[in-house]
Amino acid sequence: MLKSKKTDSSISRDTTQIKKRQKTEMAQNGSNNTVKLIGTWSSPFALRARIALHLKSVEYEYIEEADVLKSKSDLLLKSNPIHKKVPVLIHGDDSICESLNIVQYVDEAWPSKLSILPSNPKERASARFWAHFVDGKGFESIDAVAGAKDDAGRMAAAGNLMESLAALEEAFQKSSKGGEFFGGENIGYVDIACGAIVGPLSVIEAFSGVKFLSQDATPGLVQWAERFRAHEAVKPYMPTVAEFVEFAKQKFNVQ
């Protein structure tokens, strides 16, 4: 029986194909490209991305948008031409925009024992629901309180905010299963999503004198917020209440 011999050209093609497969696998694992994150220190949405990258032990270059209130860098405009806002994750030649989208991407691109999103389909769907609830009703309620023109409007907006927080309190009691976070014993997707409202809430409380998170109405969220702020994946990146308040004064020209 005659055995076919591979020519130099066929060997070269095989080697090329192997290298291509290896590059593809490396890209899927998020290990062959440089990683950059465009953000600003005061952004609760950029905070989400930094927490996710920290949890997954991803090395990256952080690029601060120095004066995001007045101007935007060419890199930001090029990387996020649709919304023109932070955060933007740059992975190789690709740009990933929107904070919750970035968190999911990081979780999938850098697989590890620690998963940010639940593996159970029902729990995963529930986590996404509450994350979108935060970005919908949660932030809408906060913005409504901050933008109220009179006492009547402020009271109505505050009532809606309390309802949203009560819903999150109930979600925490169910999803935490006796643990310290929405994700149980570890920070998960809903924790990262909800963590974005901690800073804005503290600003609203500082200006209004009203405690929206209280031991009477939201005892679980009060304890959760304290643990969240102190977590090693959060504390290095989250501004203090005083820093949040000072930024808000500059943003809204309040003395």
Short mmCIF file of C-alpha atoms in Angstrom, two decimals:
data_model
loop_
_atom_site.label_atom_id
_atom_site.label_comp_id
_atom_site.label_asym_id
_atom_site.label_seq_id
_atom_site.Cartn_x
_atom_site.Cartn_y
_atom_site.Cartn_z
CA MET A 1 0.00 0.00 0.00
CA LEU A 2 1.36 3.37 -0.99
CA LYS A 3 1.39 6.05 1.68
CA SER A 4 0.88 9.61 0.62
CA LYS A 5 3.59 12.00 1.62
CA LYS A 6 2.81 15.52 2.67
CA THR A 7 4.51 18.19 0.63
CA ASP A 8 6.15 21.21 2.19
CA SER A 9 3.21 23.33 1.06
CA SER A 10 0.62 21.04 2.68
CA ILE A 11 2.62 20.97 5.91
CA SER A 12 2.75 24.75 5.81
CA ARG A 13 -1.01 24.93 5.32
CA ASP A 14 -1.57 22.55 8.26
CA THR A 15 0.70 24.62 10.46
CA THR A 16 -1.14 27.78 9.45
CA GLN A 17 -4.49 26.21 10.26
CA ILE A 18 -3.23 25.09 13.68
CA LYS A 19 -1.97 28.58 14.43
CA LYS A 20 -5.30 30.06 13.35
CA ARG A 21 -7.16 27.69 15.66
CA GLN A 22 -4.82 28.57 18.50
CA LYS A 23 -5.36 32.28 17.90
CA THR A 24 -9.11 31.78 17.82
CA GLU A 25 -9.04 29.88 21.09
CA MET A 26 -6.85 32.55 22.67
CA ALA A 27 -9.20 35.27 21.50
CA GLN A 28 -12.20 33.42 22.88
CA ASN A 29 -10.42 33.15 26.21
CA GLY A 30 -9.59 36.85 26.14
CA SER A 31 -5.88 36.19 26.45
CA ASN A 32 -4.28 37.39 23.23
CA ASN A 33 -5.34 41.02 23.01
CA THR A 34 -4.68 44.10 25.07
CA VAL A 35 -7.55 45.35 27.21
CA LYS A 36 -8.39 48.98 27.89
CA LEU A 37 -11.26 50.58 29.78
CA ILE A 38 -12.39 54.14 29.16
CA GLY A 39 -14.17 55.54 32.17
CA THR A 40 -14.43 58.39 34.60
CA TRP A 41 -14.00 58.14 38.36
CA SER A 42 -17.47 59.49 39.16
CA SER A 43 -19.42 57.22 36.80
CA PRO A 44 -21.46 54.52 38.57
CA PHE A 45 -21.62 52.72 35.23
CA ALA A 46 -17.84 52.67 34.76
CA LEU A 47 -17.70 51.28 38.30
CA ARG A 48 -19.60 48.22 37.09
CA ALA A 49 -16.97 47.48 34.47
CA ARG A 50 -14.07 47.90 36.91
CA ILE A 51 -15.67 45.54 39.41
CA ALA A 52 -16.23 42.88 36.74
CA LEU A 53 -12.64 43.13 35.49
CA HIS A 54 -11.35 42.91 39.06
CA LEU A 55 -13.47 39.85 39.87
CA LYS A 56 -12.17 38.06 36.77
CA SER A 57 -8.56 39.11 37.45
CA VAL A 58 -8.21 40.77 34.04
CA GLU A 59 -5.19 42.99 33.50
CA TYR A 60 -6.16 46.19 31.70
CA GLU A 61 -5.19 49.78 31.08
CA TYR A 62 -7.59 52.29 32.62
CA ILE A 63 -8.06 55.49 30.61
CA GLU A 64 -9.66 58.32 32.55
CA GLU A 65 -11.87 60.80 30.70
CA ALA A 66 -10.46 63.84 32.45
CA ASP A 67 -13.29 66.32 31.91
CA VAL A 68 -16.28 64.32 30.75
CA LEU A 69 -18.76 67.08 31.70
CA LYS A 70 -17.22 69.57 29.26
CA SER A 71 -15.46 67.59 26.56
CA LYS A 72 -14.93 64.06 25.28
CA SER A 73 -11.74 62.54 23.96
CA ASP A 74 -11.26 61.46 20.36
CA LEU A 75 -10.74 57.90 21.62
CA LEU A 76 -14.13 57.89 23.35
CA LEU A 77 -15.91 59.34 20.31
CA LYS A 78 -14.22 56.79 18.06
CA SER A 79 -14.88 53.86 20.39
CA ASN A 80 -18.51 54.71 21.16
CA PRO A 81 -19.80 56.81 18.24
CA ILE A 82 -23.47 56.00 18.98
CA HIS A 83 -23.83 57.06 22.61
CA LYS A 84 -20.51 58.88 23.09
CA LYS A 85 -20.33 57.98 26.77
CA VAL A 86 -18.37 55.86 29.23
CA PRO A 87 -17.70 53.11 29.96
CA VAL A 88 -16.16 51.53 26.88
CA LEU A 89 -14.17 48.30 27.03
CA ILE A 90 -11.61 47.97 24.25
CA HIS A 91 -10.51 44.38 23.69
CA GLY A 92 -7.99 44.24 20.89
CA ASP A 93 -9.65 46.00 17.95
CA ASP A 94 -13.17 45.65 19.31
CA SER A 95 -15.12 48.11 21.44
CA ILE A 96 -17.82 46.92 23.84
CA CYS A 97 -20.21 49.59 25.08
CA GLU A 98 -22.91 49.87 27.77
CA SER A 99 -22.03 48.81 31.32
CA LEU A 100 -24.27 45.74 31.71
CA ASN A 101 -23.20 44.53 28.28
CA ILE A 102 -19.56 44.95 29.32
CA VAL A 103 -20.11 42.97 32.54
CA GLN A 104 -21.64 40.07 30.60
CA TYR A 105 -18.86 40.20 28.02
CA VAL A 106 -16.14 40.11 30.68
CA ASP A 107 -17.83 37.14 32.36
CA GLU A 108 -17.92 35.17 29.11
CA ALA A 109 -14.62 36.27 27.57
CA TRP A 110 -12.59 35.35 30.65
CA PRO A 111 -14.16 32.12 31.98
CA SER A 112 -13.13 31.11 35.49
CA LYS A 113 -14.43 29.30 38.53
CA LEU A 114 -15.96 32.57 39.68
CA SER A 115 -18.93 33.30 37.42
CA ILE A 116 -20.62 36.69 37.59
CA LEU A 117 -23.86 35.54 36.00
CA PRO A 118 -25.63 32.49 37.48
CA SER A 119 -25.25 29.24 35.55
CA ASN A 120 -28.85 28.20 36.24
CA PRO A 121 -31.06 29.48 33.37
CA LYS A 122 -33.91 30.62 35.66
CA GLU A 123 -31.56 32.41 38.04
CA ARG A 124 -29.74 33.92 35.06
CA ALA A 125 -33.00 35.27 33.64
CA SER A 126 -33.99 36.64 37.05
CA ALA A 127 -30.60 38.37 37.42
CA ARG A 128 -31.00 40.05 34.05
CA PHE A 129 -34.54 41.14 34.95
CA TRP A 130 -33.45 42.88 38.15
CA ALA A 131 -30.42 44.44 36.47
CA HIS A 132 -32.69 45.99 33.85
CA PHE A 133 -35.11 47.01 36.62
CA VAL A 134 -32.30 49.00 38.24
CA ASP A 135 -31.39 50.72 34.98
CA GLY A 136 -35.07 51.39 34.27
CA LYS A 137 -37.26 52.19 37.26
CA GLY A 138 -34.35 52.54 39.68
CA PHE A 139 -32.48 55.31 37.90
CA GLU A 140 -35.68 56.89 36.57
CA SER A 141 -36.88 57.29 40.18
CA ILE A 142 -33.56 58.75 41.32
CA ASP A 143 -33.47 61.19 38.40
CA ALA A 144 -37.08 62.21 39.12
CA VAL A 145 -36.26 63.07 42.75
CA ALA A 146 -33.18 65.03 41.70
CA GLY A 147 -35.04 66.91 38.98
CA ALA A 148 -38.28 67.69 40.86
CA LYS A 149 -39.29 71.33 40.53
CA ASP A 150 -41.47 71.63 43.64
CA ASP A 151 -42.31 69.88 46.90
CA ALA A 152 -45.32 68.06 45.43
CA GLY A 153 -43.27 66.67 42.58
CA ARG A 154 -40.44 65.78 44.93
CA MET A 155 -42.78 63.89 47.26
CA ALA A 156 -44.34 61.96 44.39
CA ALA A 157 -40.92 61.06 42.99
CA ALA A 158 -39.67 60.05 46.45
CA GLY A 159 -42.66 57.73 46.81
CA ASN A 160 -41.84 56.05 43.49
CA LEU A 161 -38.21 55.67 44.55
CA MET A 162 -39.24 54.04 47.83
CA GLU A 163 -41.43 51.59 45.89
CA SER A 164 -38.50 50.67 43.66
CA LEU A 165 -36.23 50.14 46.66
CA ALA A 166 -38.90 48.03 48.38
CA ALA A 167 -39.02 45.80 45.29
CA LEU A 168 -35.22 45.46 45.39
CA GLU A 169 -35.38 44.66 49.10
CA GLU A 170 -37.77 41.80 48.37
CA ALA A 171 -35.56 40.60 45.51
CA PHE A 172 -32.52 40.64 47.79
CA GLN A 173 -34.25 38.59 50.47
CA LYS A 174 -35.19 35.96 47.88
CA SER A 175 -32.09 35.78 45.71
CA SER A 176 -29.45 36.06 48.44
CA LYS A 177 -30.69 32.84 50.07
CA GLY A 178 -29.36 33.98 53.41
CA GLY A 179 -26.04 35.10 51.93
CA GLU A 180 -24.43 38.52 52.05
CA PHE A 181 -25.09 39.50 48.43
CA PHE A 182 -27.73 39.17 45.75
CA GLY A 183 -25.50 36.45 44.31
CA GLY A 184 -25.38 34.58 47.63
CA GLU A 185 -21.99 34.44 49.29
CA ASN A 186 -20.24 36.19 46.38
CA ILE A 187 -20.84 39.38 44.43
CA GLY A 188 -22.76 38.63 41.26
CA TYR A 189 -24.47 40.31 38.32
CA VAL A 190 -27.32 41.88 40.30
CA ASP A 191 -24.90 43.19 42.94
CA ILE A 192 -22.85 44.90 40.26
CA ALA A 193 -26.00 46.32 38.67
CA CYS A 194 -27.46 47.56 41.98
CA GLY A 195 -24.11 48.87 43.11
CA ALA A 196 -24.44 51.61 40.53
CA ILE A 197 -27.26 53.27 42.47
CA VAL A 198 -25.45 53.36 45.83
CA GLY A 199 -23.52 56.53 44.98
CA PRO A 200 -26.43 58.47 43.43
CA LEU A 201 -28.64 57.46 46.36
CA SER A 202 -26.13 58.83 48.83
CA VAL A 203 -26.13 62.14 46.94
CA ILE A 204 -29.93 62.35 46.96
CA GLU A 205 -29.97 61.57 50.69
CA ALA A 206 -27.31 64.22 51.38
CA PHE A 207 -29.23 66.96 49.55
CA SER A 208 -32.75 66.01 50.68
CA GLY A 209 -32.04 64.90 54.24
CA VAL A 210 -34.24 61.84 53.60
CA LYS A 211 -32.94 58.32 54.26
CA PHE A 212 -34.20 56.21 51.38
CA LEU A 213 -32.27 53.19 52.62
CA SER A 214 -33.31 52.59 56.24
CA GLN A 215 -33.35 49.79 58.79
CA ASP A 216 -37.14 50.06 58.96
CA ALA A 217 -37.97 49.88 55.25
CA THR A 218 -34.96 48.20 53.64
CA PRO A 219 -32.86 46.47 56.33
CA GLY A 220 -31.40 43.95 53.89
CA LEU A 221 -30.28 46.62 51.42
CA VAL A 222 -28.74 48.74 54.19
CA GLN A 223 -26.47 45.88 55.26
CA TRP A 224 -25.87 44.85 51.67
CA ALA A 225 -24.74 48.38 50.71
CA GLU A 226 -22.22 48.44 53.56
CA ARG A 227 -20.79 45.08 52.55
CA PHE A 228 -20.75 46.08 48.90
CA ARG A 229 -18.79 49.28 49.55
CA ALA A 230 -16.23 47.37 51.66
CA HIS A 231 -15.71 44.51 49.18
CA GLU A 232 -12.17 44.23 47.84
CA ALA A 233 -13.43 44.37 44.23
CA VAL A 234 -15.36 47.60 44.91
CA LYS A 235 -13.55 49.69 47.51
CA PRO A 236 -10.54 50.70 45.35
CA TYR A 237 -12.80 52.17 42.66
CA MET A 238 -15.86 53.55 44.43
CA PRO A 239 -15.78 57.23 45.41
CA THR A 240 -16.69 58.23 48.94
CA VAL A 241 -20.02 59.88 49.72
CA ALA A 242 -18.22 63.21 50.11
CA GLU A 243 -16.61 62.84 46.68
CA PHE A 244 -19.96 61.96 45.09
CA VAL A 245 -21.61 64.98 46.71
CA GLU A 246 -18.85 67.37 45.64
CA PHE A 247 -19.06 66.09 42.06
CA ALA A 248 -22.85 66.56 42.08
CA LYS A 249 -22.43 70.16 43.27
CA GLN A 250 -20.12 70.87 40.34
CA LYS A 251 -22.33 69.04 37.84
CA PHE A 252 -25.53 70.81 38.86
CA ASN A 253 -23.87 74.08 39.93
CA VAL A 254 -25.15 73.77 43.49
CA GLN A 255 -23.42 75.51 46.41
#
